Coordinates of C-alpha atoms in Angstrom, one line a residue:
Chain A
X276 CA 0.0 0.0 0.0
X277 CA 1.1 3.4 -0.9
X278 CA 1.8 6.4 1.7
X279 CA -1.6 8.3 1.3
X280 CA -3.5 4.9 0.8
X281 CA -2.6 3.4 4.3
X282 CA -2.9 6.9 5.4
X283 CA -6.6 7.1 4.4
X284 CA -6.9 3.6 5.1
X285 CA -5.7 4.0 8.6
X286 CA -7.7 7.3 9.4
X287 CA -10.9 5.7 8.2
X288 CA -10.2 2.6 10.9
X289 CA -9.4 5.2 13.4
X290 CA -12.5 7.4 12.7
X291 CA -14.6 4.0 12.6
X292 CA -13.4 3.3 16.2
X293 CA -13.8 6.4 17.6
X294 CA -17.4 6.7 16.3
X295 CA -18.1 3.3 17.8
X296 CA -16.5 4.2 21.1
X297 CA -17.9 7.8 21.5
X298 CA -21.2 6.6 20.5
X299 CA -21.0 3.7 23.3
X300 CA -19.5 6.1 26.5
X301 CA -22.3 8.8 25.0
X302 CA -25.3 6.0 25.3
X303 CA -24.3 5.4 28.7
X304 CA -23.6 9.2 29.8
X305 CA -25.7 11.0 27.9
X306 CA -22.5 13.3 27.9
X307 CA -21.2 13.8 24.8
X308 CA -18.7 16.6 25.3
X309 CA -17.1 14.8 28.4
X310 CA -17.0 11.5 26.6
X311 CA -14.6 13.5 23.5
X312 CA -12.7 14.8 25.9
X313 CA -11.9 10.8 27.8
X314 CA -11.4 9.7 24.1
X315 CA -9.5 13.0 22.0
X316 CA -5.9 11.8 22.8
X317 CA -6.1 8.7 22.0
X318 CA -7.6 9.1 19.1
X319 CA -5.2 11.8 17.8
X320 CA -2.5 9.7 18.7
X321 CA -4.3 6.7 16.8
X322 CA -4.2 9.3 13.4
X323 CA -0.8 9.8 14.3
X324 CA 0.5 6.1 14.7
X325 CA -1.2 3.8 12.7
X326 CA -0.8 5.7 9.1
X327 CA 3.0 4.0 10.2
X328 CA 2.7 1.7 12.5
X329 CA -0.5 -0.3 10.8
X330 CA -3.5 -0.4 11.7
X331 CA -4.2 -2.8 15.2
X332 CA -6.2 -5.4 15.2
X333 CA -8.3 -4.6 17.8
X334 CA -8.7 -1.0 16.9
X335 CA -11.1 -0.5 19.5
X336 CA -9.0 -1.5 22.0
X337 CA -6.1 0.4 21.3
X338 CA -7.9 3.4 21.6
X339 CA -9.5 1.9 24.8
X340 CA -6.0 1.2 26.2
X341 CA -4.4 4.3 25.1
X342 CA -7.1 6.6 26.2
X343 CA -7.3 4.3 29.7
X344 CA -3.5 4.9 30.8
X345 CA -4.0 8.9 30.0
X346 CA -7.3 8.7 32.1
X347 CA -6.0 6.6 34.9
X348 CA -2.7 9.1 35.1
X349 CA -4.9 12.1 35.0
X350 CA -7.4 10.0 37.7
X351 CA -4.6 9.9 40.0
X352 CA -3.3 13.3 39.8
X353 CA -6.7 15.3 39.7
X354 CA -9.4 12.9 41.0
X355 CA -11.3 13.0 37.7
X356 CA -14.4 11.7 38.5
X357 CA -16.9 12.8 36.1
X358 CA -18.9 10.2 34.6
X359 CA -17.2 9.6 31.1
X360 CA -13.9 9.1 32.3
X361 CA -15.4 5.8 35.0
X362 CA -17.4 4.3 32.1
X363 CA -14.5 4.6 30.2
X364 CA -12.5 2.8 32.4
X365 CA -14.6 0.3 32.7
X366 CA -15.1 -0.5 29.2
X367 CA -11.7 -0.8 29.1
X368 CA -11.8 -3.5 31.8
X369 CA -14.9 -4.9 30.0
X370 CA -12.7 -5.2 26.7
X371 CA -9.5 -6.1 27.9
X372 CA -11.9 -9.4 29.8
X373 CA -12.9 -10.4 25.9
X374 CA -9.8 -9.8 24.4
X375 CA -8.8 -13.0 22.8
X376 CA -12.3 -13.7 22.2
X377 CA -13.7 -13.5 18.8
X378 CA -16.2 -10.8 17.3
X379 CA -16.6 -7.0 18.5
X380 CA -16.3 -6.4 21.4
X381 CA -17.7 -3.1 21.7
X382 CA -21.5 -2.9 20.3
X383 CA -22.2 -0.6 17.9
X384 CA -24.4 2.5 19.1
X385 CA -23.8 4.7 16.5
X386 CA -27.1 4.7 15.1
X387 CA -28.7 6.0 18.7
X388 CA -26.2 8.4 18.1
X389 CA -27.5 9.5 15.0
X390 CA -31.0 10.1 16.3
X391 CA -29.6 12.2 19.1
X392 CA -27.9 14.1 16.9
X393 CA -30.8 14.8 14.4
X394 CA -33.5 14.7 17.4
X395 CA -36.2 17.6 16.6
X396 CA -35.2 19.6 20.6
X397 CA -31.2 20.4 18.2
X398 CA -31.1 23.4 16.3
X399 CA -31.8 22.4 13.0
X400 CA -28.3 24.0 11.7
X401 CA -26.1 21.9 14.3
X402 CA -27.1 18.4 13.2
X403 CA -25.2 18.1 10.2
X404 CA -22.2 19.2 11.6
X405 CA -22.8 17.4 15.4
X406 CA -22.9 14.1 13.4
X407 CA -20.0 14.7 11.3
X408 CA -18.3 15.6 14.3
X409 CA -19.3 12.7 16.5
X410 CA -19.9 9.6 14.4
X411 CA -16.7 10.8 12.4
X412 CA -14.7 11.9 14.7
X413 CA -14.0 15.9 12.4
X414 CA -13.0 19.1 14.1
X415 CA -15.2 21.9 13.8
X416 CA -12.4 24.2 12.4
X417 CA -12.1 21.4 9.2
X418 CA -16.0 22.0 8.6
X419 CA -16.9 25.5 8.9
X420 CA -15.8 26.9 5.9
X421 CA -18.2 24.4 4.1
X422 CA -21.2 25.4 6.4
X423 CA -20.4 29.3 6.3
X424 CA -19.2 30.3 9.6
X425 CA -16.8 30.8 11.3
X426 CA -14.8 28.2 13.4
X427 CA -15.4 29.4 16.5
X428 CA -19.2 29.7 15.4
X429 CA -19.6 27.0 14.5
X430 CA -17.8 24.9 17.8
X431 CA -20.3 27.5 19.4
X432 CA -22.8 25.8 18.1
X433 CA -21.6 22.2 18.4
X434 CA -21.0 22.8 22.6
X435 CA -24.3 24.4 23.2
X436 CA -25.9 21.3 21.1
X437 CA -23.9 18.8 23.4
X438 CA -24.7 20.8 26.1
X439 CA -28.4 20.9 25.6
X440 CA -28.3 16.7 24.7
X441 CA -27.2 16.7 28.3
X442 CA -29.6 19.1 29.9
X443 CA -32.8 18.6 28.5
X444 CA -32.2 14.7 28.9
X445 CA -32.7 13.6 25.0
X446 CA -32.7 9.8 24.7
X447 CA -30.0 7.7 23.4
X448 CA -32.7 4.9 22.1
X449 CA -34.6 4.3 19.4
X450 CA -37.4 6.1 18.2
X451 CA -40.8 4.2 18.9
X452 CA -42.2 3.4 15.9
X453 CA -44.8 6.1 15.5
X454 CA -41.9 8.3 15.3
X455 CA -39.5 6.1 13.2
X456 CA -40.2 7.9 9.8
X457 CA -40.3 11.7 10.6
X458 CA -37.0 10.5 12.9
X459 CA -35.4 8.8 10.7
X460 CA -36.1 11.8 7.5
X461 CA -34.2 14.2 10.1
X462 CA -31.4 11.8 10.6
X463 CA -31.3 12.1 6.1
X464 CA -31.9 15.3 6.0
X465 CA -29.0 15.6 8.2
X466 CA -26.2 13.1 6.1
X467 CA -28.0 15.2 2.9
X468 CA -26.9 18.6 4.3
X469 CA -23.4 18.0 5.4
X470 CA -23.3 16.6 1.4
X471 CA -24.8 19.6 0.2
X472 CA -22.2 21.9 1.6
X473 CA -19.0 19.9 0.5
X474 CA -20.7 19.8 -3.0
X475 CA -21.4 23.5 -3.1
X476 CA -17.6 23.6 -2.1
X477 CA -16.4 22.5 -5.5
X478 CA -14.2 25.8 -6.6
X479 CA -13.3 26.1 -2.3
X480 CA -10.4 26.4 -1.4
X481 CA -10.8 22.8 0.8
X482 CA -7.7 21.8 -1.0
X483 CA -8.4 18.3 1.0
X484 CA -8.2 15.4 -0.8
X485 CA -11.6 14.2 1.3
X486 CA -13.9 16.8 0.8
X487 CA -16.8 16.7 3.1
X488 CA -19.3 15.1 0.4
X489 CA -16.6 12.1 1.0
X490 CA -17.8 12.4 4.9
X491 CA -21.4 12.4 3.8
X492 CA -21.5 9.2 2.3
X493 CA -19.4 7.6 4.9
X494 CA -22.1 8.3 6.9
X495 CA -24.8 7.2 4.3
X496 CA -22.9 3.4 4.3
X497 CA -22.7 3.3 8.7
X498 CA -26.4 4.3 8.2
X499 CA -27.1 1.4 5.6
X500 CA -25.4 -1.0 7.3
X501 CA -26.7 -0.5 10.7
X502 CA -30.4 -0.4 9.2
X503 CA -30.4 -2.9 6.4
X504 CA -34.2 -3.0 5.9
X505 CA -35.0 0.7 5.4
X506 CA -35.2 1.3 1.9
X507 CA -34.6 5.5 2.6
X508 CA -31.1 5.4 3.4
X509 CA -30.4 3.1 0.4
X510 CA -31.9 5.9 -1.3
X511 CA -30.2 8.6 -0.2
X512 CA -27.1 6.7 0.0
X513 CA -28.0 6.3 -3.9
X514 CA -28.6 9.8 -4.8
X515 CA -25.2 11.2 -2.9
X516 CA -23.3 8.6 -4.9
X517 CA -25.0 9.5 -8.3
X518 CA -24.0 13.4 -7.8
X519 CA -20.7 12.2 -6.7
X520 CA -20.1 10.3 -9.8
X521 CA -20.5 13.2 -11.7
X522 CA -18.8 15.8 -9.9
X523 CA -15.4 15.6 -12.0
X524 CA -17.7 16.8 -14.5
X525 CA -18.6 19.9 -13.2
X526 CA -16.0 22.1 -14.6
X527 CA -13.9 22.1 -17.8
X528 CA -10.8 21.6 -18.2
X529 CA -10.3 25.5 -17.7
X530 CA -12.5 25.5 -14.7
X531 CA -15.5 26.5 -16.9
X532 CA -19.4 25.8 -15.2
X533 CA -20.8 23.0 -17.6
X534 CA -24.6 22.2 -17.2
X535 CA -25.5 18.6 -16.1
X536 CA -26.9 17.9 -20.0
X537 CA -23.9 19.5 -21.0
X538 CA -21.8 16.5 -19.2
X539 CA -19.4 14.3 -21.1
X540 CA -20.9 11.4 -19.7
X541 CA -17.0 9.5 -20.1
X542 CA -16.4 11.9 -17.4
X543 CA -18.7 10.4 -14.9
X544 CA -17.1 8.2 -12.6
X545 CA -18.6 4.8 -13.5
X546 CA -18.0 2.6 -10.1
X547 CA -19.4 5.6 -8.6
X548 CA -22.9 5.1 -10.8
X549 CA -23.0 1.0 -10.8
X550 CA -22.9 1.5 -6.8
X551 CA -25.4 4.2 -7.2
X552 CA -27.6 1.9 -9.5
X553 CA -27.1 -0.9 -7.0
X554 CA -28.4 0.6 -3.5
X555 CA -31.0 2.3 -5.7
X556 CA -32.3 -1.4 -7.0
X557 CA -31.9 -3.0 -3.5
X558 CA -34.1 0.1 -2.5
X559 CA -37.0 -0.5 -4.2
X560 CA -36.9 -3.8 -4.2
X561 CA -38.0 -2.9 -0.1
X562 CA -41.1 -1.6 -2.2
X563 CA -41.8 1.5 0.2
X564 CA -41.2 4.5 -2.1
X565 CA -40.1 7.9 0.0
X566 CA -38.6 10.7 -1.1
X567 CA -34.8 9.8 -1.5
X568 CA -35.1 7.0 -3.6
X569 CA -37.3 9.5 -5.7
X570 CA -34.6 11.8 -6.0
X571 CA -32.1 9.0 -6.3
X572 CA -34.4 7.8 -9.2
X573 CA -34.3 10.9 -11.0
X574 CA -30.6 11.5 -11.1
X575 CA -29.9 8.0 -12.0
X576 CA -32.6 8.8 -15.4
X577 CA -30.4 12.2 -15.5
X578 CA -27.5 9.4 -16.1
X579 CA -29.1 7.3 -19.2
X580 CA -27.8 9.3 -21.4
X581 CA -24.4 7.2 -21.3
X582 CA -25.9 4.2 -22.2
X583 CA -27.4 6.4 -24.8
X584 CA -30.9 5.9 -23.9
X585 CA -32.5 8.8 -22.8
X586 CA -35.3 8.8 -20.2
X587 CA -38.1 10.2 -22.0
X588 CA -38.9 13.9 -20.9
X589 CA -42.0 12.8 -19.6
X590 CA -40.8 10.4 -16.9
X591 CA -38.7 13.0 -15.2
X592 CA -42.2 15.0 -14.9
X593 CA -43.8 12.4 -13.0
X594 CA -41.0 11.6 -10.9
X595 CA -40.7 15.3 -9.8
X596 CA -44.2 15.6 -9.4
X597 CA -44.0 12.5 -7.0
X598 CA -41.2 13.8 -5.2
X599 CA -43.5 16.8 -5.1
X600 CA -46.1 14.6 -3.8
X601 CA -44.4 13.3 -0.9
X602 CA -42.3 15.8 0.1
X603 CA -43.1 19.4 -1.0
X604 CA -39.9 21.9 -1.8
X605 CA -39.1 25.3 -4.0
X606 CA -36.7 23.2 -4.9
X607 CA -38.4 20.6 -6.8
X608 CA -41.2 22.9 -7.9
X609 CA -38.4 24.7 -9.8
X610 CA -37.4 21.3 -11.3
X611 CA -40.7 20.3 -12.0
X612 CA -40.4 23.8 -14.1
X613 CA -37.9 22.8 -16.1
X614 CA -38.8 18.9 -16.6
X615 CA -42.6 20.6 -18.1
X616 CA -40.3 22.9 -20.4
X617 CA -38.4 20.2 -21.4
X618 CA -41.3 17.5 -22.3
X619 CA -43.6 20.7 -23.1
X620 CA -41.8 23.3 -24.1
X621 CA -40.8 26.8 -22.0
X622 CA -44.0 28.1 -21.8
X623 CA -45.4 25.5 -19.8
X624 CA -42.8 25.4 -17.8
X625 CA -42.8 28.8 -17.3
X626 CA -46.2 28.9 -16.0
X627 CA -45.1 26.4 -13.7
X628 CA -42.5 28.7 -12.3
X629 CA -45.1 32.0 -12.0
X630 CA -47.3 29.5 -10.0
X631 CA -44.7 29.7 -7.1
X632 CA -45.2 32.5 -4.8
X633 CA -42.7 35.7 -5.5
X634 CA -41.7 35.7 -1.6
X635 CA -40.5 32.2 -1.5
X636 CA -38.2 32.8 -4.5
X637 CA -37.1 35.9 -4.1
X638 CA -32.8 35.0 -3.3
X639 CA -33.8 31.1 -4.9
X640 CA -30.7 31.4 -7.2
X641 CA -32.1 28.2 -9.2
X642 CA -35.2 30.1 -9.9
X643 CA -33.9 33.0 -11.6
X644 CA -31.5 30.9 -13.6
X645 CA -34.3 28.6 -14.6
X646 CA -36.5 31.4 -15.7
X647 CA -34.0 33.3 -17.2
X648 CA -33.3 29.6 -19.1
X649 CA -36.9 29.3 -20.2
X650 CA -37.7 33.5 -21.0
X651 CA -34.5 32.5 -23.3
X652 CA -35.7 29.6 -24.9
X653 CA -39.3 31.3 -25.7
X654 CA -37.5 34.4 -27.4
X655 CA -38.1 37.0 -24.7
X656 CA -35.0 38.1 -24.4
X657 CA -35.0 41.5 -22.9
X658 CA -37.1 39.8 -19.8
X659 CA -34.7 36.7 -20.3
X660 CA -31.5 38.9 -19.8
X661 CA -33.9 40.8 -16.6
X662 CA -33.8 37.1 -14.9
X663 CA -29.9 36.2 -15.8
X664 CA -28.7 39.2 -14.2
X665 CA -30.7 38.4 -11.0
X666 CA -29.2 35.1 -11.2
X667 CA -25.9 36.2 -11.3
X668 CA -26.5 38.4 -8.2
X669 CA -27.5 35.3 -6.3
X670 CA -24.7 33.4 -7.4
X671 CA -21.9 33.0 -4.8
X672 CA -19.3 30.9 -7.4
X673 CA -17.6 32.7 -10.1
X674 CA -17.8 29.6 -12.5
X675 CA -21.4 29.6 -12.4
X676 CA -21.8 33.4 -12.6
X677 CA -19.2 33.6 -15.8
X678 CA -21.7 30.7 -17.3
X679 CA -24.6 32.8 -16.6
X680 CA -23.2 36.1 -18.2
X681 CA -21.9 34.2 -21.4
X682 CA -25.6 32.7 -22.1
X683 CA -27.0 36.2 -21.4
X684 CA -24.5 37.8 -24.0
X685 CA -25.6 35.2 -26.7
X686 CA -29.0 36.4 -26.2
Chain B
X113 CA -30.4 41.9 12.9
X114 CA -28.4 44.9 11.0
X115 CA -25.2 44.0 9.4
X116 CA -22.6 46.3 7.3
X117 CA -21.1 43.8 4.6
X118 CA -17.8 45.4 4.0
X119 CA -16.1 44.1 0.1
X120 CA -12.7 44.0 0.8
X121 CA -11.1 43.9 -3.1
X122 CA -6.8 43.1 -4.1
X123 CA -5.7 46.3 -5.9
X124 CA -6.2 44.1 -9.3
X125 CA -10.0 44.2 -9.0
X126 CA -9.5 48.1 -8.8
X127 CA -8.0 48.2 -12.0
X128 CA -11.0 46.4 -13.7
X129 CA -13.2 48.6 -13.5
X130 CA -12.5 50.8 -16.2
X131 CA -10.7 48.2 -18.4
X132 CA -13.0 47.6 -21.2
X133 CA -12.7 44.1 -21.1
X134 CA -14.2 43.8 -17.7
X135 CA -17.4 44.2 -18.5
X136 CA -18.8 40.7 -17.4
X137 CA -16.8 41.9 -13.6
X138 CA -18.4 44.8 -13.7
X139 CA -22.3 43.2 -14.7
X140 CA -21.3 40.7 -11.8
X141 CA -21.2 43.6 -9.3
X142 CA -23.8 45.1 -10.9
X143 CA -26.2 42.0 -10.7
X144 CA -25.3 41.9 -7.2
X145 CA -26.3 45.3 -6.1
X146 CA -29.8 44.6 -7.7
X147 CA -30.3 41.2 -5.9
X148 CA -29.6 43.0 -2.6
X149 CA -32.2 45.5 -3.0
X150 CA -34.7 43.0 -5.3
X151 CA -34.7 40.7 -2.1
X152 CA -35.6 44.3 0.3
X153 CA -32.7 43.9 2.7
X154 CA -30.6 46.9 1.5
X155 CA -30.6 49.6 4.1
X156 CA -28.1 51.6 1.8
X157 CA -24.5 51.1 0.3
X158 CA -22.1 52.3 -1.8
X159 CA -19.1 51.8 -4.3
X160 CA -16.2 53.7 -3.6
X161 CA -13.3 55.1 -5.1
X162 CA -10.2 53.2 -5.6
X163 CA -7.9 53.3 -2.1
X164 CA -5.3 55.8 -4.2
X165 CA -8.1 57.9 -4.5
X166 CA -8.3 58.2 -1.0
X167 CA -6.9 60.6 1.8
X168 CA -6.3 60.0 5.7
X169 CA -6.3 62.6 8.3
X170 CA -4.8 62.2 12.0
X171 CA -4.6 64.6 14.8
X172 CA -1.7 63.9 16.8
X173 CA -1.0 67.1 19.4
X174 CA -2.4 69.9 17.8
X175 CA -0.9 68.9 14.1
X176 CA -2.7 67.2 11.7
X177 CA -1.3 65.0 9.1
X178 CA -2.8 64.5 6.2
X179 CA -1.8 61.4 3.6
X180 CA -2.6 60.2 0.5
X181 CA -4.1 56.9 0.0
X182 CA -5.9 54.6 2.5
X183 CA -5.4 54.2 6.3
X184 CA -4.0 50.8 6.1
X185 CA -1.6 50.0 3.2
X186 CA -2.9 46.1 3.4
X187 CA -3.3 44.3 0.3
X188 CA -6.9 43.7 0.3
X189 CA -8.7 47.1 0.7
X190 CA -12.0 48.5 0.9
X191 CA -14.0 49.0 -2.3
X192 CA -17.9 49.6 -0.7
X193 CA -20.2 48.4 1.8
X194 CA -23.6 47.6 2.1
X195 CA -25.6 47.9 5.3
X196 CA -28.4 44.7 5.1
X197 CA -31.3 43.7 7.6
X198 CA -31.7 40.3 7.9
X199 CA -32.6 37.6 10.8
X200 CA -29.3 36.5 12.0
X201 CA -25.2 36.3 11.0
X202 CA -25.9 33.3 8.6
X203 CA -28.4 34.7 6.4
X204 CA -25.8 37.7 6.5
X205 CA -22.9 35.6 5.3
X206 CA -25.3 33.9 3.1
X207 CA -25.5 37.3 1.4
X208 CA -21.3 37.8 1.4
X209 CA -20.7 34.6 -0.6
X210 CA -22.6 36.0 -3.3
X211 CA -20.7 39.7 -3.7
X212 CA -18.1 38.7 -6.5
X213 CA -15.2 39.9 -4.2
X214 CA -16.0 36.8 -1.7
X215 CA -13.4 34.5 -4.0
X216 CA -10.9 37.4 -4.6
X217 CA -10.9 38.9 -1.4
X218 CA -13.4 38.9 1.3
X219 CA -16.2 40.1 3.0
X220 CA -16.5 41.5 6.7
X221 CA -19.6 41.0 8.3
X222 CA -20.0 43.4 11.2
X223 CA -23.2 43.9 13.1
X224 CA -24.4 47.9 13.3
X225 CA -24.9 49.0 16.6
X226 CA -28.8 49.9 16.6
X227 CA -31.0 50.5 19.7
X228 CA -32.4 47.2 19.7
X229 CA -28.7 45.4 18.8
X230 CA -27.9 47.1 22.0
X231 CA -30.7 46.0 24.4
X232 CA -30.9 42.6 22.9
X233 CA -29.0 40.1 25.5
X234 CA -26.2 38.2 23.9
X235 CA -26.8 34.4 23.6

């Protein structure tokens, strides 16, 4: 194995084990911030040693063991005595007692971590971030620039979300069944939105070689494989893996905005799209449609046009109007816009975009650059060029602003 | 909440304004200014005058000095501001990544000292 390949390869085990063991002290503490603190060192030393050294194989319980001897010195010095640092302790005992014995040794709790993180009582801005940070083990100063605020800001945000996890006693179980789907779509949404702002980080300056769309779907697959039987994570696993696929494609070779049916579809990352294709079959082979494998479904007909088969325009205009069904957005409506133009022609479509009230999509960058699109196509150009420059305004990427100002000029 | 966005711009972008081949920076700017306003934030703003074009005055004792050019000689300087009221620091910096100077430059977002900025208790 190459340097940056064990590298990676050792970070992901040491990130896996962490997120296992924070989720574990966490489920029994309900304290998440003291339960980092019993774990940080040992799990910066493991991202120090093991890209070396190898990775352990117990990687659990190295970090156990490591973590243990820094607790039991700092035990005897300062009389720690706060609840994290005992269950610690004895979890190590617990392991070291199984060691030798086959099979984890430490359960996996990560998905009641999940749910805490993602539970309605957080502020709706701190769950993507509080899951990246927990179940992943990332600092808040590697995320903020991709959620727009500051570092400090943002670790703010993350101790006051622990803190309330702690105060207003939020569960570390399962949602009862009643609650399962609205639960579960906020655990999604979550995973969805910490993909969402690595993937509007393409031109950032995150010169990383794991951006945080990378994290995302990390989190998708723990999700999937810790609930095999839901068909929505499979879906949404789908649909991050489907954008992912194309996001080479994004840019030209001189950095240049190109339009998803602009795409040369040899661009697309094709392992990416057969795993995409995959989860998406195994998905609806659950036969519960919801709103992920609906999106999922319409990126992978966005796709056909490698195999040169083209989903006909129509079938993208029911699948957004069935997204629309089950889970109302701007966002989709605006698609649903475009899809009608498309199988239609603009004038459809753009009644479907004056249906949406002016309020909601007044800073909708999309919008503007859809009608604009449309106003274009129909030969109303001085309104056309109106809704490009508007676009532009709401554009915060150059790429995409130089796109919109060259198809304006043609007009 | 009342926030001044304040475009910070590298001496280059000052340049561009008159060239004639900037015309799709200038739109840019332009298109920006208008989406402020079109989404009834803007509580005023202005472009200014390149930093060269500016003078600096300080009273030290009973002299005053006067200079040519800005206060800070930093390579990023100050090219115009917008003052915006909007519900809270993200929707602010929501509204910095779009000015065109965000990739360039920056944008500080400061809060403006109002009377209700000053009663409200800090979180």
């Amino acid at each position: 194995m190459n340097a940056p390949a064990a590298h990676q390869a050792a970070e992901r085990a040491a990130r896996e084990s962490y997120g296992r063991l924070l989720a574990i002290l966490s489920a029994r503490t309900h304290d998440i911030a003291a339960s980092e603190d019993a774990l940080a060192e040992a799990f910066a030393r493991a991202l120090e040693r093991w890209p070396a050294d190898g990775i352990p194989a117990q990687p659990d319980a190295w970090l156990l063991s490591v973590a243990r001897h820094r607790k039991l010195d700092a035990w005897r010095h300062s009389r720690v005595q706060d609840d994290a640092t005992q269950t610690l302790l004895l979890l190590a005992g617990e392991v070291d007692n199984a060691a030798g014995t086959e099979g984890a040794a430490v359960p996996d709790e990560r998905l009641r971590l999940m749910f805490v993180c993602a539970h309605p009582a957080i502020d709706a801005a701190a769950r993507a971030p509080l899951m990246l940070q927990t179940v992943l083990g990332l600092d808040a100063a590697r995320m903020a620039g991709a959620f727009l605020t500051a570092p400090s800001t943002l670790g703010q945000r993350l101790v006051r979300a622990k803190a309330r996890i702690r105060a207003a006693g939020i569960p570390f179980e399962y949602p009862q069944a009643r609650e399962l789907p609205q639960r579960l779509q906020d655990v999604l949404d979550g995973i969805y939105a910490a993909y969402g702002t690595g993937w509007d980080d393409v031109d950032g300056a995150d010169a990383l070689p794991r951006g945080l769309t990378a994290e995302a779907i990390d989190l998708g697959r723990i999700l999937c494989s810790l609930m095999p039987n839901e068909p929505e994570p499979l879906g949404l696993l789908a649909l991050m893996l489907f954008c992912e696929s194309r996001a080479a494609a994004r840019r030209s070779e001189t950095g240049a905005y190109v339009p998803l049916d602009q795409q040369d579809p040899l661009r697309w990352n094709p392992d990416l799209l057969a795993e995409a294709e995959r989860c998406l079959r195994r998905a609806s082979e659950m036969k519960a449609l919801g709103p992920y494998q609906l999106e999922a479904a319409i990126q992978s007909a966005h796709c056909e046009r490698r195999v040169g088969a083209p989903v006909p325009p129509e079938v993208l205009v029911s699948l957004y109007e069935g997204l629309l069904a089950l889970r109302p957005s701007i966002g989709a409506q605006v698609s649903l816009a475009c899809a009608l133009a498309n199988a239609r022609g603009p004038d459809i479509g753009l009644r479907a975009l004056e249906a949406i009230p002016a309020a909601e999509v007044a800073s909708y960058q999309p919008f503007w650059a859809a009608r604009a699109h449309l106003l274009a196509a129909g030969g109303a150009r001085a309104a056309a060029r109106q809704a490009y420059d508007r676009a532009i305004g709401l554009s915060s990427n150059a790429a995409v602003r130089a796109y919109l100002n060259a198809m304006s000029e043609r007009l | 909440m009342q926030y001044m966005l304040m475009f910070y711009q590298p001496a280059a972008e000052f340049e561009q304004r008159d060239d004639a081949s900037s015309q799709a920076y200038r739109a840019s700017w332009i298109a920006y200014a208008d989406a402020v306003r079109a989404a009834g934030i803007s509580l005023g703003g202005h472009g200014l005058f390149p930093p060269m074009t500016g003078t600096t005055l300080r009273v030290r004792g009973d002299k005053r000095q006067v200079q040519d050019g800005p206060f800070a000689d930093t390579k990023e300087q100050l090219g115009g501001y917008f003052v915006v009221d909007v519900p809270d620091l993200d929707a602010a910096l929501e509204w910095a990544a779009r000015a065109p100077c965000a990739a360039s430059g920056g944008v500080e977002v400061r809060p403006v000292f109002t009377a209700t900025a000053i009663a409200a208790p800090t979180p």
